[in-house]
């Protein structure tokens, strides 16, 4: 009994079946290895002998097993031949870049009306439904759900119309005999398949770019011809992308140079002010022609090729892309979170009001303004200027009670940031200035070291090296509580000097 050999045009798997058991006419065949479906037509006449019979197979020509050879042996031979074909070095016969530009221009000029018409229809088909849905949604008085539904419907219809015209453009580029109407009719049949290929390729390529850019460039070159394989070979989904990758194998650098060059030209044109978007629209069909000519050149070099398209092969690249789309952003967000957390931890003491205070008689910060406040030489103070010299509040006694007030009624407020040092009153150290970068210290002290009459305050200071911010200040204020509950500022001084130094302030506490 004569046998016919049926071979999968996708993965090269072959199987022999008795001629009488193969039904007449075109039949859909599903490959048991890669699960791809293709059309097979039984030859009109049975092979004369098993050794010489050749069965016509969709998109592949397979040789039947030689006499005495089993079907399994034939399968192994066929599979080995495909493996040998895949590993065979391909001669570098890529078309010269200059010729590629010239040939693309020739085709573009001859097909200008059809291609530009499809582009304009695609833009109109995408925008019109969205505008119509937006207008209807703005006129409706229903709730927000109806509004959102109308907008979503408009976007969906616009997207499908755009894909339809893109499919027509691809068909017109591949088949130069199609007019506008014929291209649209043919493009209508590949709307869903083209949508699926576009989603898959965008998903994989975006994930690749998130994996530090270079994988995205590699994926962009690998999978760029999937849409042309859909039109020419009816390859769908990941099968089309994997077959595109197989055609690029061994010629990646040559293909990448040509693609990156045409993409760069397209980007430069689109960047032209004002006219850029319109010129980019007109240039888009030229880019598609250029890419198709590269694909056609690869096909002339390699011919019809098998390619791995099992379930594992179809899942590996989406899985890699998923790694880029989920793991990498999660890692970046985590690192950013740790950085923000670290910055907030430095500000936490300030946000929570954490200040370093003395344990001596804390009191509220007294008001800053007082007409009696003397001003340190060379430094502006309240109600003074840099040229104002500190003066003793000679008229303070007039505002005070004639009764003597003990020195314990004196309060001292010290504020310091990005300084270390100490404050001495009449030779006694009353406060050490603790310095941590950008930490603001408030000290509230009593007046045990002060006395009625003349008093001397000495401030020794040293600027912290390289503080994170420009804040640099020591603020010192001495006030006195009167018997009627009022407070009088006896002296107030500020230090903003860089480096190290010592400042002396003198004032009198009247009896």
Coordinates of C-alpha atoms in Angstrom, one line a residue:
X1 CA 0.0 0.0 0.0
X2 CA 1.3 3.5 -0.9
X3 CA 2.0 6.0 1.8
X4 CA 2.1 9.8 1.8
X5 CA 4.2 11.8 4.2
X6 CA 2.6 14.8 5.9
X7 CA 5.1 17.3 7.4
X8 CA 4.3 20.2 9.6
X9 CA 5.5 23.5 7.9
X10 CA 6.1 25.0 11.3
X11 CA 8.3 22.5 13.2
X12 CA 9.2 20.0 10.5
X13 CA 7.6 17.0 12.3
X14 CA 6.6 14.3 9.7
X15 CA 4.4 11.3 9.7
X16 CA 3.5 8.7 7.0
X17 CA -0.1 7.7 6.5
X18 CA -1.6 5.2 4.0
X19 CA -2.8 7.0 0.9
X20 CA -6.3 5.5 1.1
X21 CA -6.8 6.8 4.6
X22 CA -6.2 10.5 3.6
X23 CA -9.5 12.2 2.6
X24 CA -9.8 14.1 -0.7
X25 CA -9.6 17.9 -0.8
X26 CA -8.0 20.5 1.5
X27 CA -8.1 19.4 5.1
X28 CA -7.1 21.1 8.3
X29 CA -4.3 19.2 10.0
X30 CA -3.1 19.8 13.6
X31 CA 0.6 18.9 14.3
X32 CA 0.8 16.6 17.3
X33 CA 4.2 18.1 18.2
X34 CA 3.7 21.9 18.1
X35 CA -0.2 22.0 18.0
X36 CA -0.1 24.3 15.0
X37 CA -2.8 23.9 12.4
X38 CA -2.2 24.0 8.6
X39 CA -4.0 23.0 5.4
X40 CA -3.0 19.7 3.7
X41 CA -4.3 18.5 0.3
X42 CA -3.9 14.9 -0.7
X43 CA -2.2 14.4 -4.1
X44 CA -4.5 13.4 -6.9
X45 CA -2.5 10.2 -7.6
X46 CA -1.0 7.8 -5.2
X47 CA 2.8 7.6 -5.3
X48 CA 4.1 4.9 -7.7
X49 CA 6.5 3.4 -5.2
X50 CA 7.3 4.0 -1.6
X51 CA 10.9 4.8 -2.5
X52 CA 10.1 7.5 -5.0
X53 CA 6.8 8.9 -3.9
X54 CA 6.7 12.6 -3.2
X55 CA 3.5 14.1 -1.6
X56 CA 2.7 17.7 -2.1
X57 CA 2.5 19.3 1.4
X58 CA 1.3 22.7 2.3
X59 CA 4.2 25.0 2.3
X60 CA 6.7 22.1 2.5
X61 CA 7.9 19.3 0.2
X62 CA 8.7 16.1 2.0
X63 CA 10.3 13.0 0.6
X64 CA 8.8 9.6 1.5
X65 CA 10.9 6.9 3.2
X66 CA 13.2 4.9 1.0
X67 CA 12.4 1.2 0.3
X68 CA 12.5 -1.0 3.4
X69 CA 12.8 2.0 5.7
X70 CA 10.3 2.3 8.5
X71 CA 8.1 5.3 9.2
X72 CA 9.9 6.1 12.5
X73 CA 13.3 6.0 10.6
X74 CA 11.8 8.3 8.0
X75 CA 10.7 10.7 10.7
X76 CA 14.2 10.7 12.2
X77 CA 15.7 11.3 8.8
X78 CA 13.3 14.1 8.1
X79 CA 13.8 15.7 11.5
X80 CA 17.6 15.4 11.1
X81 CA 17.4 17.1 7.7
X82 CA 15.5 20.0 9.3
X83 CA 18.0 20.3 12.1
X84 CA 20.8 20.3 9.5
X85 CA 19.0 22.9 7.5
X86 CA 18.6 25.1 10.6
X87 CA 22.3 24.8 11.5
X88 CA 23.6 25.3 8.0
X89 CA 25.5 28.7 7.7
X90 CA 23.6 31.3 5.7
X91 CA 25.7 33.3 3.3
X92 CA 25.6 37.1 4.0
X93 CA 23.6 38.2 0.9
X94 CA 21.7 41.1 2.5
X95 CA 20.7 43.8 0.0
X96 CA 22.9 46.9 0.2
X97 CA 21.5 49.7 2.4
X98 CA 21.6 52.2 -0.5
X99 CA 19.7 49.8 -2.8
X100 CA 17.2 49.2 -0.1
X101 CA 16.4 52.9 0.3
X102 CA 16.2 53.3 -3.5
X103 CA 13.9 50.3 -4.0
X104 CA 11.7 51.3 -1.2
X105 CA 11.4 54.8 -2.7
X106 CA 10.5 53.3 -6.1
X107 CA 7.7 51.2 -4.6
X108 CA 6.5 54.1 -2.4
X109 CA 6.1 56.4 -5.4
X110 CA 4.2 53.8 -7.5
X111 CA 1.9 52.9 -4.6
X112 CA 1.6 56.4 -3.0
X113 CA -2.1 57.0 -3.4
X114 CA -3.1 53.6 -2.1
X115 CA -0.8 53.6 0.9
X116 CA -1.4 57.2 2.0
X117 CA -5.2 56.6 1.6
X118 CA -5.0 53.7 3.9
X119 CA -3.0 55.7 6.5
X120 CA -5.6 58.6 6.3
X121 CA -8.4 56.1 6.7
X122 CA -6.7 54.6 9.7
X123 CA -6.4 57.9 11.4
X124 CA -9.9 58.9 10.6
X125 CA -11.2 55.5 11.6
X126 CA -9.4 55.8 15.0
X127 CA -10.4 59.3 15.9
X128 CA -14.0 59.5 14.6
X129 CA -15.5 56.9 16.9
X130 CA -13.8 58.4 19.9
X131 CA -15.1 61.9 19.1
X132 CA -18.6 60.6 18.4
X133 CA -18.6 58.7 21.6
X134 CA -17.3 61.7 23.5
X135 CA -20.1 63.9 22.0
X136 CA -22.8 61.4 22.9
X137 CA -21.4 61.0 26.4
X138 CA -21.4 64.8 27.0
X139 CA -25.0 65.1 25.9
X140 CA -26.3 62.2 28.0
X141 CA -27.9 63.0 31.4
X142 CA -27.4 59.5 32.7
X143 CA -25.0 58.5 35.4
X144 CA -21.3 58.2 35.2
X145 CA -21.5 54.5 34.2
X146 CA -23.2 55.3 30.9
X147 CA -20.6 58.1 30.3
X148 CA -17.7 55.7 30.9
X149 CA -19.3 53.0 28.8
X150 CA -19.8 55.3 25.8
X151 CA -16.2 56.5 25.9
X152 CA -14.9 52.9 26.3
X153 CA -17.0 51.8 23.3
X154 CA -15.7 54.6 21.2
X155 CA -12.1 53.8 22.0
X156 CA -12.7 50.1 21.2
X157 CA -14.3 50.8 17.9
X158 CA -11.6 53.3 17.0
X159 CA -8.9 50.8 17.9
X160 CA -10.5 48.1 15.7
X161 CA -10.9 50.5 12.8
X162 CA -7.2 51.5 13.1
X163 CA -6.1 47.9 13.2
X164 CA -8.3 47.2 10.2
X165 CA -6.6 49.9 8.1
X166 CA -3.2 48.8 9.4
X167 CA -3.9 45.3 8.2
X168 CA -5.0 46.7 4.8
X169 CA -1.7 48.7 4.7
X170 CA 0.3 45.5 5.4
X171 CA -1.6 43.6 2.7
X172 CA -1.0 46.4 0.2
X173 CA 2.7 46.5 1.0
X174 CA 3.1 42.7 0.6
X175 CA 0.9 42.5 -2.5
X176 CA 1.5 45.4 -4.9
X177 CA -1.4 44.4 -7.0
X178 CA -4.0 45.4 -4.4
X179 CA -5.9 48.6 -4.7
X180 CA -7.5 50.5 -1.7
X181 CA -10.7 48.5 -1.7
X182 CA -8.9 45.1 -2.1
X183 CA -6.5 45.9 0.7
X184 CA -9.3 46.8 3.0
X185 CA -11.2 43.6 2.2
X186 CA -8.1 41.5 2.8
X187 CA -7.2 43.4 6.0
X188 CA -10.6 42.8 7.4
X189 CA -9.9 39.1 7.7
X190 CA -6.8 39.6 9.9
X191 CA -8.1 42.2 12.4
X192 CA -8.2 39.8 15.4
X193 CA -4.9 38.0 14.4
X194 CA -3.1 41.3 13.9
X195 CA -4.4 42.6 17.2
X196 CA -3.1 39.5 19.0
X197 CA 0.3 39.7 17.3
X198 CA 0.5 43.5 18.1
X199 CA -0.4 42.9 21.8
X200 CA 2.1 40.0 22.1
X201 CA 5.0 41.9 20.5
X202 CA 4.3 45.1 22.4
X203 CA 4.2 43.1 25.7
X204 CA 7.4 41.3 25.0
X205 CA 9.3 44.3 23.7
X206 CA 8.2 46.6 26.5
X207 CA 9.3 44.0 29.1
X208 CA 12.6 43.7 27.3
X209 CA 13.2 47.4 27.5
X210 CA 12.6 47.3 31.2
X211 CA 15.3 44.7 31.5
X212 CA 18.0 47.4 31.0
X213 CA 17.1 48.3 27.4
X214 CA 19.4 45.9 25.5
X215 CA 16.9 43.0 25.6
X216 CA 14.3 45.3 24.3
X217 CA 16.4 46.2 21.3
X218 CA 17.1 42.5 20.6
X219 CA 13.4 41.6 20.8
X220 CA 12.5 44.6 18.6
X221 CA 14.7 43.2 15.8
X222 CA 13.7 39.5 16.4
X223 CA 9.9 40.0 16.2
X224 CA 9.5 42.9 13.8
X225 CA 8.5 40.6 10.8
X226 CA 5.7 38.8 12.6
X227 CA 3.0 41.0 10.9
X228 CA 4.4 40.2 7.5
X229 CA 4.4 36.4 8.2
X230 CA 0.7 36.8 9.2
X231 CA -0.1 38.2 5.8
X232 CA 2.1 35.9 3.7
X233 CA 2.0 32.6 5.6
X234 CA -1.1 33.1 7.8
X235 CA 1.2 32.4 10.8
X236 CA -0.5 33.6 14.0
X237 CA 0.3 34.7 17.5
X238 CA 3.6 33.5 19.0
X239 CA 4.1 31.2 16.0
X240 CA 4.5 34.3 13.8
X241 CA 6.9 35.9 16.2
X242 CA 9.0 32.8 16.6
X243 CA 9.2 32.3 12.9
X244 CA 10.3 36.0 12.5
X245 CA 13.0 35.3 15.1
X246 CA 14.2 32.3 13.1
X247 CA 14.5 34.3 9.9
X248 CA 16.6 36.9 11.8
X249 CA 18.9 34.2 13.3
X250 CA 22.4 34.5 11.9
X251 CA 21.7 37.9 10.4
X252 CA 20.7 39.9 13.5
X253 CA 23.4 42.6 13.2
X254 CA 22.8 43.2 9.5
X255 CA 19.0 43.4 10.1
X256 CA 19.5 45.6 13.2
X257 CA 21.6 48.1 11.3
X258 CA 19.0 48.6 8.6
X259 CA 16.1 48.8 11.0
X260 CA 17.8 51.2 13.4
X261 CA 18.7 53.4 10.5
X262 CA 15.2 53.7 9.1
X263 CA 13.8 54.1 12.6
X264 CA 16.3 56.9 13.3
X265 CA 15.3 58.7 10.1
X266 CA 11.6 58.4 11.0
X267 CA 12.3 59.8 14.5
X268 CA 14.2 62.8 13.0
X269 CA 11.3 63.5 10.6
X270 CA 8.7 63.4 13.4
X271 CA 10.8 65.8 15.5
X272 CA 10.6 68.6 12.9
X273 CA 8.5 71.4 14.4
X274 CA 5.0 71.9 13.2
X275 CA 5.4 69.8 10.0
X276 CA 6.8 66.7 11.8
X277 CA 3.5 64.9 12.5
X278 CA 2.3 65.3 8.9
X279 CA 5.6 64.3 7.4
X280 CA 5.8 61.3 9.8
X281 CA 2.3 60.2 8.6
X282 CA 3.5 60.3 5.0
X283 CA 6.7 58.5 5.8
X284 CA 5.1 55.6 7.7
X285 CA 4.2 53.6 4.5
X286 CA 7.8 54.0 3.4
X287 CA 9.0 52.5 6.7
X288 CA 6.7 49.6 6.2
X289 CA 8.0 49.0 2.7
X290 CA 11.6 49.2 3.9
X291 CA 10.9 46.6 6.6
X292 CA 9.1 44.3 4.2
X293 CA 12.0 44.4 1.7
X294 CA 14.4 43.4 4.5
X295 CA 12.0 40.5 5.3
X296 CA 11.8 39.5 1.7
X297 CA 15.5 39.6 1.4
X298 CA 15.9 37.2 4.4
X299 CA 13.3 34.9 2.8
X300 CA 15.2 34.8 -0.4
X301 CA 18.4 33.9 1.5
X302 CA 16.9 31.2 3.8
X303 CA 13.8 30.0 1.9
X304 CA 11.1 28.2 3.8
X305 CA 12.5 27.3 7.3
X306 CA 11.3 25.2 10.2
X307 CA 11.3 26.8 13.6
X308 CA 10.7 25.6 17.2
X309 CA 7.1 26.3 18.2
X310 CA 6.3 24.0 21.0
X311 CA 4.4 25.2 24.1
X312 CA 7.7 25.8 26.0
X313 CA 9.0 27.9 23.1
X314 CA 5.9 30.0 23.0
X315 CA 6.0 30.7 26.7
X316 CA 9.6 31.5 27.3
X317 CA 9.7 35.0 25.8
X318 CA 6.4 36.2 27.4
X319 CA 7.8 34.9 30.7
X320 CA 11.0 36.9 30.2
X321 CA 8.9 40.0 29.4
X322 CA 6.8 39.4 32.5
X323 CA 10.0 39.4 34.5
X324 CA 10.8 42.8 33.2
X325 CA 7.2 44.2 33.6
X326 CA 6.7 43.0 37.2
X327 CA 10.0 42.2 38.9
X328 CA 12.1 45.2 37.7
X329 CA 9.4 47.8 38.5
X330 CA 8.9 46.2 41.9
X331 CA 12.6 46.3 42.5
X332 CA 12.8 49.9 41.5
X333 CA 9.9 50.9 43.7
X334 CA 11.4 49.0 46.6
X335 CA 14.8 50.8 46.2
X336 CA 13.0 54.1 45.9
X337 CA 11.0 53.3 49.0
X338 CA 14.1 52.5 51.0
X339 CA 15.7 55.8 49.8
X340 CA 12.6 57.8 50.8
X341 CA 12.4 56.0 54.1
X342 CA 16.0 56.8 54.8
X343 CA 15.5 60.5 54.0
X344 CA 12.3 60.6 56.2
X345 CA 14.2 58.9 59.0
X346 CA 16.6 61.9 59.1
X347 CA 13.7 64.3 59.2
X348 CA 11.7 62.2 61.8
X349 CA 13.2 64.0 64.8
X350 CA 12.1 67.4 63.4
X351 CA 8.7 66.1 62.3
X352 CA 8.0 64.7 65.7
X353 CA 9.2 67.8 67.5
X354 CA 12.3 66.0 68.9
X355 CA 14.6 68.8 70.3
X356 CA 17.4 68.6 72.8
X357 CA 16.5 70.6 75.9
X358 CA 18.1 71.3 79.2
X359 CA 16.5 69.9 82.3
X360 CA 16.7 73.2 84.0
X361 CA 13.3 75.0 84.4
X362 CA 11.9 74.7 80.9
X363 CA 9.7 77.5 79.8
X364 CA 7.9 78.6 76.7
X365 CA 9.8 80.5 74.1
X366 CA 9.4 84.2 74.9
X367 CA 8.4 86.7 72.2
X368 CA 11.1 88.0 70.0
X369 CA 10.1 91.7 69.8
X370 CA 11.2 94.1 72.6
X371 CA 12.2 97.7 72.4
X372 CA 14.7 97.1 75.1
X373 CA 16.7 94.3 73.3
X374 CA 20.4 95.3 72.9
X375 CA 22.0 94.3 69.6
X376 CA 25.4 92.7 69.3
X377 CA 28.0 94.7 67.3
X378 CA 28.1 93.8 63.6
X379 CA 25.0 91.7 63.7
X380 CA 21.4 92.8 63.0
X381 CA 19.0 92.3 65.9
X382 CA 15.4 93.1 66.7
X383 CA 14.9 96.7 66.0
X384 CA 18.6 97.3 65.1
X385 CA 21.0 97.3 62.2
X386 CA 24.5 95.8 61.6
X387 CA 26.0 99.1 62.8
X388 CA 24.0 99.3 66.0
X389 CA 26.1 98.7 69.2
X390 CA 24.7 96.8 72.1
X391 CA 23.4 99.1 74.8
X392 CA 22.4 98.6 78.3
X393 CA 18.7 99.0 78.9
X394 CA 19.1 102.2 80.9
X395 CA 15.5 103.0 80.8
X396 CA 14.5 99.4 81.8
X397 CA 14.5 100.4 85.4
X398 CA 11.7 102.8 84.8
X399 CA 9.5 100.0 83.5
X400 CA 10.4 97.7 86.4
X401 CA 9.2 97.7 89.9
X402 CA 11.4 99.4 92.5
X403 CA 11.6 96.2 94.4
X404 CA 14.6 94.0 93.8
X405 CA 13.9 90.9 91.7
X406 CA 16.2 87.9 92.4
X407 CA 18.4 86.5 89.6
X408 CA 16.3 83.3 89.5
X409 CA 13.6 85.3 87.7
X410 CA 16.0 85.5 84.7
X411 CA 15.4 83.0 81.9
X412 CA 17.7 82.1 79.0
X413 CA 16.7 80.7 75.6
X414 CA 19.4 79.2 73.3
X415 CA 18.8 77.9 69.8
X416 CA 21.6 76.3 67.8
X417 CA 21.9 74.4 64.5
X418 CA 25.0 73.0 62.9
X419 CA 27.3 74.4 65.6
X420 CA 29.2 72.9 68.5
X421 CA 30.6 74.9 71.5
X422 CA 29.5 76.2 74.9
X423 CA 27.9 79.2 76.5
X424 CA 29.4 80.8 79.7
X425 CA 27.7 83.3 82.0
X426 CA 30.1 85.2 84.2
X427 CA 32.7 82.5 83.8
X428 CA 30.4 79.6 84.5
X429 CA 29.6 77.1 81.7
X430 CA 25.8 77.0 81.6
X431 CA 25.3 75.0 78.4
X432 CA 27.3 72.8 76.0
X433 CA 26.1 73.0 72.4
X434 CA 25.7 69.5 71.0
X435 CA 26.1 69.4 67.3
X436 CA 24.6 66.9 64.9
X437 CA 24.1 67.7 61.2
X438 CA 20.8 69.7 60.7
X439 CA 19.6 68.9 64.2
X440 CA 18.0 71.9 65.7
X441 CA 18.6 72.3 69.5
X442 CA 16.5 74.4 71.8
X443 CA 17.7 75.0 75.4
X444 CA 15.6 76.8 78.1
X445 CA 17.7 77.7 81.2
X446 CA 17.2 79.6 84.4
X447 CA 19.3 82.5 85.5
X448 CA 21.2 81.1 88.5
X449 CA 24.6 82.2 87.1
X450 CA 23.3 85.8 86.5
X451 CA 23.5 88.6 89.1
X452 CA 22.1 92.0 89.5
X453 CA 24.2 94.6 87.8
X454 CA 26.7 94.0 85.0
X455 CA 26.8 90.5 83.4
X456 CA 29.0 88.9 80.7
X457 CA 27.9 86.1 78.3
X458 CA 30.6 84.4 76.3
X459 CA 29.7 82.1 73.4
X460 CA 32.4 79.8 72.0
X461 CA 31.3 78.2 68.7
X462 CA 32.6 75.9 65.9
X463 CA 30.7 75.3 62.6
X464 CA 30.0 71.6 61.8
X465 CA 32.0 70.5 58.7
X466 CA 30.0 70.0 55.6
X467 CA 26.4 70.1 57.0
X468 CA 23.7 68.7 54.7
X469 CA 21.9 72.1 54.5
X470 CA 22.8 75.8 54.7
X471 CA 21.1 76.3 58.1
X472 CA 23.7 77.9 60.4
X473 CA 22.7 79.9 63.5
X474 CA 23.0 80.5 67.2
X475 CA 20.2 82.5 68.8
X476 CA 20.6 83.7 72.4
X477 CA 17.9 85.6 74.3
X478 CA 17.9 86.7 78.0
X479 CA 14.6 87.8 79.5
X480 CA 13.3 88.9 82.9
X481 CA 10.0 88.2 84.5
X482 CA 8.3 91.1 86.3
X483 CA 6.1 90.9 89.3
X484 CA 3.0 91.6 87.3
X485 CA 3.7 88.6 85.0
X486 CA 5.1 90.5 82.1
X487 CA 8.5 89.7 80.6
X488 CA 11.2 92.1 79.4
X489 CA 13.9 91.1 77.0
X490 CA 17.2 92.2 78.5
X491 CA 19.4 91.1 75.6
X492 CA 19.1 89.2 72.3
X493 CA 21.9 88.2 69.9
X494 CA 22.4 86.0 66.8
X495 CA 25.5 84.3 65.4
X496 CA 25.7 83.2 61.8
X497 CA 29.5 83.1 61.3
X498 CA 31.3 80.3 59.6
X499 CA 34.3 78.6 61.1
X500 CA 35.2 78.9 64.8
X501 CA 35.2 81.8 67.1
X502 CA 34.1 83.4 70.3
X503 CA 31.6 86.3 70.9
X504 CA 31.2 88.3 74.1
X505 CA 28.0 90.0 75.1
X506 CA 27.6 92.3 78.1
X507 CA 24.4 93.7 79.6
X508 CA 23.1 95.0 83.0
X509 CA 20.3 93.6 85.1
X510 CA 18.9 96.5 87.1
X511 CA 17.8 96.1 90.7

